[in-house]
Coordinates of C-alpha atoms in Angstrom, one line a residue:
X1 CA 173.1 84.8 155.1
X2 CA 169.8 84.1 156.4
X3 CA 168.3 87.3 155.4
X4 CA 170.0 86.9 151.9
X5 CA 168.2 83.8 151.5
X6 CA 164.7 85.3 152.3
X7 CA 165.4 87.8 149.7
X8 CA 165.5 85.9 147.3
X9 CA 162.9 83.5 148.2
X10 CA 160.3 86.4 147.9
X11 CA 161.9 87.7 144.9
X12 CA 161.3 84.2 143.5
X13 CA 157.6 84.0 145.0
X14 CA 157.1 87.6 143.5
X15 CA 158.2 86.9 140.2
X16 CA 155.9 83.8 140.2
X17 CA 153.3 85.1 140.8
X18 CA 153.8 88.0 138.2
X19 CA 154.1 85.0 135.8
X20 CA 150.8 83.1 137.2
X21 CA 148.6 87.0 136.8
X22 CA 149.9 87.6 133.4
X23 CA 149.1 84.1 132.1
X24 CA 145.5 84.5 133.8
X25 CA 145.4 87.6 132.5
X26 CA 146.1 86.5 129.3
X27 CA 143.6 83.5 129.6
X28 CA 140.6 86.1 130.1
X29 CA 141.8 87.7 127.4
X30 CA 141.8 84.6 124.9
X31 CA 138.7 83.7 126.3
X32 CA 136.9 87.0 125.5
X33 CA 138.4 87.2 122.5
X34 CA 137.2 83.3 121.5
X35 CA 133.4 84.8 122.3
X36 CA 131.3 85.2 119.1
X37 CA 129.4 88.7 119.3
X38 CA 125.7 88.4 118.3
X39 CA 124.5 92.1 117.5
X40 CA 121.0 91.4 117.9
X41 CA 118.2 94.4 116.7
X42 CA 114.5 95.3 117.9
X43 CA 112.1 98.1 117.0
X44 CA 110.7 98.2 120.2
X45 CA 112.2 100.1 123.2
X46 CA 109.8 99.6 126.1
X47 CA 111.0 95.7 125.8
X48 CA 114.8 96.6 126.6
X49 CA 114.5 95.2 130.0
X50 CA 112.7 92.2 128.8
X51 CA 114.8 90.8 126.0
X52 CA 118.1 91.8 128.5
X53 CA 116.6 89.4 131.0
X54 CA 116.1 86.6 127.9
X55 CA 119.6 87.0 126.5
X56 CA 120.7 86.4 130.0
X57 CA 119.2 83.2 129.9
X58 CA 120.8 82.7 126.5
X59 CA 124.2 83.6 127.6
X60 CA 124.3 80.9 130.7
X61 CA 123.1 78.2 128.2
X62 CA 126.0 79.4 125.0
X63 CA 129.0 80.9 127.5
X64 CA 130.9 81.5 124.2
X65 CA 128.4 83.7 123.0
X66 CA 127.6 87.4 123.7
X67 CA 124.8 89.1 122.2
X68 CA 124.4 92.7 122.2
X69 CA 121.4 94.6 121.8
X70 CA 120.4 97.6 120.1
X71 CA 116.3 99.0 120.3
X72 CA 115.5 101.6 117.7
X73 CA 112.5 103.8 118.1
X74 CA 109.8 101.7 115.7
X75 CA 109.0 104.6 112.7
X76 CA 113.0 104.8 112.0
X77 CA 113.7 101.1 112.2
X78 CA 112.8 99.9 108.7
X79 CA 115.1 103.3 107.2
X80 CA 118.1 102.4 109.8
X81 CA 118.0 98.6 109.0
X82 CA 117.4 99.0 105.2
X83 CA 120.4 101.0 105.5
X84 CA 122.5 99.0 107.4
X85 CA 121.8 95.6 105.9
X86 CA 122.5 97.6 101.7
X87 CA 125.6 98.6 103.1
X88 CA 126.6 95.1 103.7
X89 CA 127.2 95.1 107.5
X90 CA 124.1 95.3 109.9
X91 CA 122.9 93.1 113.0
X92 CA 123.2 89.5 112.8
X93 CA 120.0 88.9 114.0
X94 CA 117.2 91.3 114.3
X95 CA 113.2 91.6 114.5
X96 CA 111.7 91.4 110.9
X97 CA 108.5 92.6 109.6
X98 CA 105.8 90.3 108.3
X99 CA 104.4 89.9 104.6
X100 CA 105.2 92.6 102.3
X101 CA 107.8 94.1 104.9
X102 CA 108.9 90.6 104.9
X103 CA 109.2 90.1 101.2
X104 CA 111.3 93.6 100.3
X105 CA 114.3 92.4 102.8
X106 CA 114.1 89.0 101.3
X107 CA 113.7 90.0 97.5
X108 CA 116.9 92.2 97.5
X109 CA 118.7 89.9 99.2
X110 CA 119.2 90.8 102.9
X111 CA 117.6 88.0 104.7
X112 CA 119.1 84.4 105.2
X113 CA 116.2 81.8 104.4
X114 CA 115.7 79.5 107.5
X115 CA 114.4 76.2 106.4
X116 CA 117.7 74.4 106.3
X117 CA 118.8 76.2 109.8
X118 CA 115.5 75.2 111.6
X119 CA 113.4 72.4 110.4
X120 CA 111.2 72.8 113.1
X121 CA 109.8 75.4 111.5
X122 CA 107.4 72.7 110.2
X123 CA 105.5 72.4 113.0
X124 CA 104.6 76.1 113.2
X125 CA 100.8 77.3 111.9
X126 CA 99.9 77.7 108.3
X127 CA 98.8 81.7 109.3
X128 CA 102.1 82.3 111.2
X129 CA 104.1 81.0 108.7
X130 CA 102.1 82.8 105.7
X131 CA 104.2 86.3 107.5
X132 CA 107.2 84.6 107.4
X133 CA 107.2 83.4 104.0
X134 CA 108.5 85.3 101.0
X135 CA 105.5 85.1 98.3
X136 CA 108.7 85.5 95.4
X137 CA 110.3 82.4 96.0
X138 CA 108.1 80.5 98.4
X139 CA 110.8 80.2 101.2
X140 CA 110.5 80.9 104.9
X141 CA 112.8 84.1 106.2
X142 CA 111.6 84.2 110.0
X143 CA 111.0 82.4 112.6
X144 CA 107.3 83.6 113.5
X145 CA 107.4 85.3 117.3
X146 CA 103.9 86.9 117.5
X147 CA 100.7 87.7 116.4
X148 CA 98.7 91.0 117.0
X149 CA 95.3 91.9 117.5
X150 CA 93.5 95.7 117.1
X151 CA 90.6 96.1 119.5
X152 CA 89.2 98.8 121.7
X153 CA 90.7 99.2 125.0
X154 CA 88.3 101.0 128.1
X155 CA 89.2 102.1 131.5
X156 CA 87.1 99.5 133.9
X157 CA 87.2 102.0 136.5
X158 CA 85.3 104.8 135.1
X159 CA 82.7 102.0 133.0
X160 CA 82.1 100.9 136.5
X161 CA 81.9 104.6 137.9
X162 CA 79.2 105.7 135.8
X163 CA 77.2 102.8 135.4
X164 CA 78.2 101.9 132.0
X165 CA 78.6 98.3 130.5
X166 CA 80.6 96.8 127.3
X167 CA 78.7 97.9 124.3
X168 CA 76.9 95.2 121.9
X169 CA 75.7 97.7 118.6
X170 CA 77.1 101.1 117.1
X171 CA 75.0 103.2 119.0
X172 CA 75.6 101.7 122.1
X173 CA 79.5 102.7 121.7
X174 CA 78.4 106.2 121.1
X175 CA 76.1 106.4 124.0
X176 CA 79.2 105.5 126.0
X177 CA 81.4 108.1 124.5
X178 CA 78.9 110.6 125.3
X179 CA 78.4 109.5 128.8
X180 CA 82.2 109.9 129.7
X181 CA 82.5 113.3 127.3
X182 CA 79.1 114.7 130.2
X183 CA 81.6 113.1 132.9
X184 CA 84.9 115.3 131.7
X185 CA 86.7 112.5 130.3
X186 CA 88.1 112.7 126.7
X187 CA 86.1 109.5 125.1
X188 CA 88.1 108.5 122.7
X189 CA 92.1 108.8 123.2
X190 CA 92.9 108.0 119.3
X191 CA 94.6 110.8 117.4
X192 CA 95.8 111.4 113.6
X193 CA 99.0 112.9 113.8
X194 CA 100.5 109.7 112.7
X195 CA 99.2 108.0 109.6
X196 CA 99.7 104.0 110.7
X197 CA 97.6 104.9 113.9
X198 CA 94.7 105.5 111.5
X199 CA 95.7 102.0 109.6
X200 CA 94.9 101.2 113.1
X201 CA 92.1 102.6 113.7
X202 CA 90.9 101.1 110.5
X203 CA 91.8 97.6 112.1
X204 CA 89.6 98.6 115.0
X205 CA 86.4 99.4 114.0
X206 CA 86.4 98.5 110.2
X207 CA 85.7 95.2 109.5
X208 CA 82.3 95.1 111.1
X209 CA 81.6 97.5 108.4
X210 CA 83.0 97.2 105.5
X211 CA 82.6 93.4 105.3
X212 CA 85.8 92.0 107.5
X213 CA 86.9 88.7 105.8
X214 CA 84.2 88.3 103.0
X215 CA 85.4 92.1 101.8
X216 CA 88.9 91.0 102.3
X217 CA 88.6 88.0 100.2
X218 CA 86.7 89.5 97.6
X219 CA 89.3 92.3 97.3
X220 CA 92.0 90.2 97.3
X221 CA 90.2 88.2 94.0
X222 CA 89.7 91.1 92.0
X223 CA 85.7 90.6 92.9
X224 CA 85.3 93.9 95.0
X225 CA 87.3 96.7 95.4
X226 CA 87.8 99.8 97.2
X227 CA 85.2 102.2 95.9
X228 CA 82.5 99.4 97.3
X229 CA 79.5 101.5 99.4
X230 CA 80.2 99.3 102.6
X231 CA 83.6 100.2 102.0
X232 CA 83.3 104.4 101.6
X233 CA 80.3 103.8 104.1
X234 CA 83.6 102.5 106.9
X235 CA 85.2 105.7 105.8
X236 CA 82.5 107.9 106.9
X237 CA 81.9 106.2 110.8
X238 CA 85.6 106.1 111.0
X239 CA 85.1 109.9 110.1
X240 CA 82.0 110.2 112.8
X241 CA 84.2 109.5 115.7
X242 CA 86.4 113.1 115.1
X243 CA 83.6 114.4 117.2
X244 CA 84.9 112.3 120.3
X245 CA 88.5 112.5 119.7
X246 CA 91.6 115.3 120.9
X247 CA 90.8 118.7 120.2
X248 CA 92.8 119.4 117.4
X249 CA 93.4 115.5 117.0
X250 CA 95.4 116.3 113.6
X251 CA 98.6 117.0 115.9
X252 CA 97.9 113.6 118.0
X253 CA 100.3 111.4 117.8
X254 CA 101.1 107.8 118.9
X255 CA 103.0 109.0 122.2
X256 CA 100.0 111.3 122.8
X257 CA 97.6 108.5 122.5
X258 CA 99.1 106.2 125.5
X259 CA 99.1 109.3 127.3
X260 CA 95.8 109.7 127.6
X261 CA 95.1 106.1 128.2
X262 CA 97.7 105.7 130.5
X263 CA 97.2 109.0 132.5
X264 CA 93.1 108.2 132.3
X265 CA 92.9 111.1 129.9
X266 CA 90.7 109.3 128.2
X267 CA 89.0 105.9 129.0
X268 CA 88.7 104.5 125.5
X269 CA 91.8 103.7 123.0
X270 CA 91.7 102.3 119.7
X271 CA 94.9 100.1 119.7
X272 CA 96.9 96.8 119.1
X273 CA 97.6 93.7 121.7
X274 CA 101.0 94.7 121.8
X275 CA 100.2 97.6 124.0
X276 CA 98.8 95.9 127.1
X277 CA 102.4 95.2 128.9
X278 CA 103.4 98.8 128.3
X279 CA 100.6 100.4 129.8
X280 CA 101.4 97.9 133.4
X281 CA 104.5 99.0 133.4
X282 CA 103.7 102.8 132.9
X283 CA 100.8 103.0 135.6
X284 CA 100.1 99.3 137.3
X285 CA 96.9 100.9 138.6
X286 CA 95.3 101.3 135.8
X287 CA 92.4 98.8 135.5
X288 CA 92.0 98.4 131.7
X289 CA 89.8 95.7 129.6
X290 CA 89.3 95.4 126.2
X291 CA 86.2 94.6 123.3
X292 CA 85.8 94.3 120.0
X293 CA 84.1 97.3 118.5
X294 CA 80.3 96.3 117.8
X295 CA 78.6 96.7 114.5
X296 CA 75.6 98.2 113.5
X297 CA 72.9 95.4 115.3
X298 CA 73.7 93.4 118.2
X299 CA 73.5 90.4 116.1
X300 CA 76.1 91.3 114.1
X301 CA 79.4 89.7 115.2
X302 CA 82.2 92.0 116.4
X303 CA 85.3 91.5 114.7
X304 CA 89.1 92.4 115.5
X305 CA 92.0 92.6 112.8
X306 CA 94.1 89.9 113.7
X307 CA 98.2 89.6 111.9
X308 CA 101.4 88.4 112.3
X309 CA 103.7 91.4 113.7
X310 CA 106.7 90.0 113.6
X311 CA 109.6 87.8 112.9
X312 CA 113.2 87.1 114.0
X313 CA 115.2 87.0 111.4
X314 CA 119.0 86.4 110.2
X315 CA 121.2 88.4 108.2
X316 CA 122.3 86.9 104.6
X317 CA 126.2 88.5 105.1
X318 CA 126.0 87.5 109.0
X319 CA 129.9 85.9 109.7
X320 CA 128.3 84.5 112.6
X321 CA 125.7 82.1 111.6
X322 CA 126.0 79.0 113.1
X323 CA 125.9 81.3 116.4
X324 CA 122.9 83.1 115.3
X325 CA 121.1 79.9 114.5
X326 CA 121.5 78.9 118.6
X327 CA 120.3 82.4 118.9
X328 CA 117.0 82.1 116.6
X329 CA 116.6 78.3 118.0
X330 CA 116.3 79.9 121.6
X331 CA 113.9 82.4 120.9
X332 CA 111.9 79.5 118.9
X333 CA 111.8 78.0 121.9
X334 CA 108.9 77.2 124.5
X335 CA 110.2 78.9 127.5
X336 CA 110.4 82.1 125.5
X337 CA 107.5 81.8 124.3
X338 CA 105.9 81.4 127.5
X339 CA 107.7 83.9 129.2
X340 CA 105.9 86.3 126.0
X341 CA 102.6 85.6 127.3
X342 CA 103.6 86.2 130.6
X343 CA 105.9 89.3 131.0
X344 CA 105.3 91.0 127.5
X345 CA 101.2 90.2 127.5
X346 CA 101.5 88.9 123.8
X347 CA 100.4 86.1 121.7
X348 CA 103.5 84.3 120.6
X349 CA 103.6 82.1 117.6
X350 CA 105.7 79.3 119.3
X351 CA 103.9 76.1 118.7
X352 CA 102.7 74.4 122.0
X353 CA 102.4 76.9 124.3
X354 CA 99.7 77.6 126.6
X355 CA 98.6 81.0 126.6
X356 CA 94.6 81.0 128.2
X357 CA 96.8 80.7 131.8
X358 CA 97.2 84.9 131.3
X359 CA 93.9 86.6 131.9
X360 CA 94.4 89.3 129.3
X361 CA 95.9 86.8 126.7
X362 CA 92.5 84.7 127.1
X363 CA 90.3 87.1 126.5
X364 CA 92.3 88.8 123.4
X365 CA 91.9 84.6 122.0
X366 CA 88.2 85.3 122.9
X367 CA 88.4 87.7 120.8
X368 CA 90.1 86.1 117.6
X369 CA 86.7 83.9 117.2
X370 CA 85.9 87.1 115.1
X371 CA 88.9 87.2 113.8
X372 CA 89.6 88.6 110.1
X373 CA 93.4 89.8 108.5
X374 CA 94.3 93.3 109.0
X375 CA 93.1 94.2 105.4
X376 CA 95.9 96.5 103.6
X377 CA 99.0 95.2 105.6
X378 CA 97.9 91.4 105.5
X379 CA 96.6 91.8 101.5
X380 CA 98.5 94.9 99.7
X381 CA 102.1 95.5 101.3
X382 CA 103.9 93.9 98.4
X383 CA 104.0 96.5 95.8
X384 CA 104.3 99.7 95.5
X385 CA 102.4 102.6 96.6
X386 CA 101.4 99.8 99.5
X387 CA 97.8 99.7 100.8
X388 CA 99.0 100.8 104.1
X389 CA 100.7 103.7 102.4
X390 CA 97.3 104.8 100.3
X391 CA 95.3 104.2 103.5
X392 CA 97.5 106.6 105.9
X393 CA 97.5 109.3 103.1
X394 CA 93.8 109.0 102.2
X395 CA 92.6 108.5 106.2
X396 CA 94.7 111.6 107.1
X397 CA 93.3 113.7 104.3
X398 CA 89.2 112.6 105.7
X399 CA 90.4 113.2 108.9
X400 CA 91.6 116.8 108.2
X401 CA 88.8 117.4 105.9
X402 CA 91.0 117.6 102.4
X403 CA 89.3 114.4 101.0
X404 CA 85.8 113.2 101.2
X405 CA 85.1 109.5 101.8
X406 CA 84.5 108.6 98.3
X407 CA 87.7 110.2 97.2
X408 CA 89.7 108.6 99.7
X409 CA 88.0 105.3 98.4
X410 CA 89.1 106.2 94.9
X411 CA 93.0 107.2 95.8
X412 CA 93.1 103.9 97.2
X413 CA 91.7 102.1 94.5
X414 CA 93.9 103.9 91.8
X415 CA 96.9 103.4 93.2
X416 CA 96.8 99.9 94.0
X417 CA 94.7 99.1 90.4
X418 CA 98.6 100.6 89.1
X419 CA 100.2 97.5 89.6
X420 CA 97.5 94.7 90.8
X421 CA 96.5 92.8 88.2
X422 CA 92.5 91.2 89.3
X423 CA 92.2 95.7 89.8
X424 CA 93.0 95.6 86.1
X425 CA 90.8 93.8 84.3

């Protein structure tokens, strides 16, 4: 009787807790299935790791929210996204371009416009907001996360190695990339495989020569144009420096490049802000500065190419918005934009944040006092053929020796005097 009692006792204690594990069970369940799923897009790969760690932070702070993340390789973004975001579906939040890049997703359609979502928008800068801002309507379609700056990059090392210091004219830049070509190092790590690298490039050691923000604003006006002799005279230095570049620089591309920065190919590299945390994280010995390139007399100010790179930005057909506004809010925030500075090595956007604490960031806003826009994506990415698109051609075809300096000068000039009216009259 006893025994019979037990039974049953276990069957009982058994079948409760069958019932307690399938209504847990079925509590997880509602719970996951009450999360709202953020997909969440970047065109930058190497910042996986850091923009895990950030939605992370997210997630503790929104436990009802999960936001996935999905890095495309940065020359098939635009494509994949344009794509994606035609066909109706596509992330709910995702890294935007600035200006012209800007205004094409906002113009057809694709882009949710932010003002009533996040007044504090307000409080971000004029030039910030200028990338964010759709030039159709007027309306603001990002929040602004950073701003980039070209420059050249040198290996301290080697400078130090050979007795060689930060050059203040022309000459002295090329006196330094014969030194290190006598020491067996490749001077200059740039190649031309890659048309944008040359828009780079252009960013780098341009403006010094072809007039940096006096040229810009005349162009812009209708005043000056393309086929100006500072301008076609740019072409030709930028032409100069084949002599100190890759053999057979033509099949260099941007992958190449870092290489032989990174591996200390090469102790010079033509290149963007947004390339300092990369090259820690690919060799942490590597002891790297950076300058602006000089001009012609030592008197004459050295200039970098300053923008804004990008924006986060929310899909117009998102089902989640109200979700992907906490999203955009967080990475609006201060903290992220500290933690920008710090652990990507970038200038963020986000008002109120202190960046001169990071050594590199200091002396890239050193820099900026001889800052001027990054002439043809800043000015002419709103039409089509782009500026940047004419450039890339036209720099690829002096490069390889198709096109002479002037003619280059002229392809530009043509095609953006197509469609831009002060070209036109």
């Amino acid at each position: 009787m006893k025994r019979n009692v037990v039974i049953l006792l276990l069957i009982a204690l058994v079948a409760s807790a069958s019932v307690f594990a399938a209504g847990t069970a079925e509590q997880s369940t509602a719970a996951q299935k009450e999360k709202t799923v953020l997909e969440f897009w970047t065109w930058r790969p190497e910042d996986v790791d850091f923009y895990a760690k950030q939605i992370a932070k997210f997630e503790m702070e929104n436990p009802d929210i999960k936001v996935v993340q999905t890095a495309y390789k940065n020359t098939e973004y635009n494509t994949i996204l344009a794509a994606s975001l035609s066909g109706g579906s596509g992330p709910d939040v995702f890294q935007g371009r600035a200006y012209g890049g800007l205004a094409t997703f906002a113009d057809s359609g694709f882009l949710e416009p932010l003002e009533q979502w996040m007044p504090e928008l307000k409080n971000y800068s004029p030039t910030a907001l200028l990338g964010a801002t759709s030039p159709t309507d007027g309306k603001i379609y990002g929040s602004p996360a950073v701003s980039q700056t070209v420059f050249m990059y040198y290996n301290i090392d080697v400078y130090k190695k050979l007795g060689l210091s930060i050059p203040k004219t022309w000459n002295e830049l090329i006196a330094n990339f014969e030194a290190v070509s006598k020491a067996g190092y490749l001077a200059l790590g740039n190649g031309a495989k890659d048309g944008w690298t040359l828009e780079t490039m252009l960013g780098g050691m341009g403006p010094g020569f072809y007039g940096s923000t006096d040229f810009y604003n005349a162009v812009v006006a209708g005043t000056k144009n393309f086929q100006d002799p500072a301008f076609i005279k740019m072409i030709e230095k930028m032409k100069s420096l084949t002599k100190y570049m890759p053999n057979m620089y033509m099949g260099i591309g941007y992958d190449d490049m870092r290489s032989n920065f990174i591996n200390e190919v090469s102790p010079h590299l033509i290149a963007g802000s947004y390339e300092a945390a990369y090259f820690r994280t690919q060799n942490p010995n590597l002891n790297f500065g950076i300058f602006a390139v000089p001009g012609e007399k030592a008197t004459d100010p050295a200039y970098v190419s300053v923008y804004a790179d990008m924006n986060f930005a929310m899909n117009a057909n998102s089902k989640n918005k109200d979700a992907a506004v906490k999203f955009l809010k967080f990475l609006s925030t201060k903290e992220f934009g500290k933690a920008v500075v710090t652990e990507m090595k970038m200038v963020t956007s986000v008002p109120g944040v202190d960046a001169s604490a990071d050594p590199f960031i200091a002396r890239v806003l050193e820099l900026q006092k001889n800052a001027t826009p990054y002439l043809f994506l800043v000015g002419f990415r709103y039409n089509q053929p782009t500026g940047s698109s004419l450039w890339q051609a036209a720099a690829q075809g002096v490069m390889a020796g198709t096109l002479t300096p002037a003619e280059a000068a002229k392809q530009i000039q043509d095609g953006i005097a197509s469609y831009y009216k002060p070209f036109q009259k």
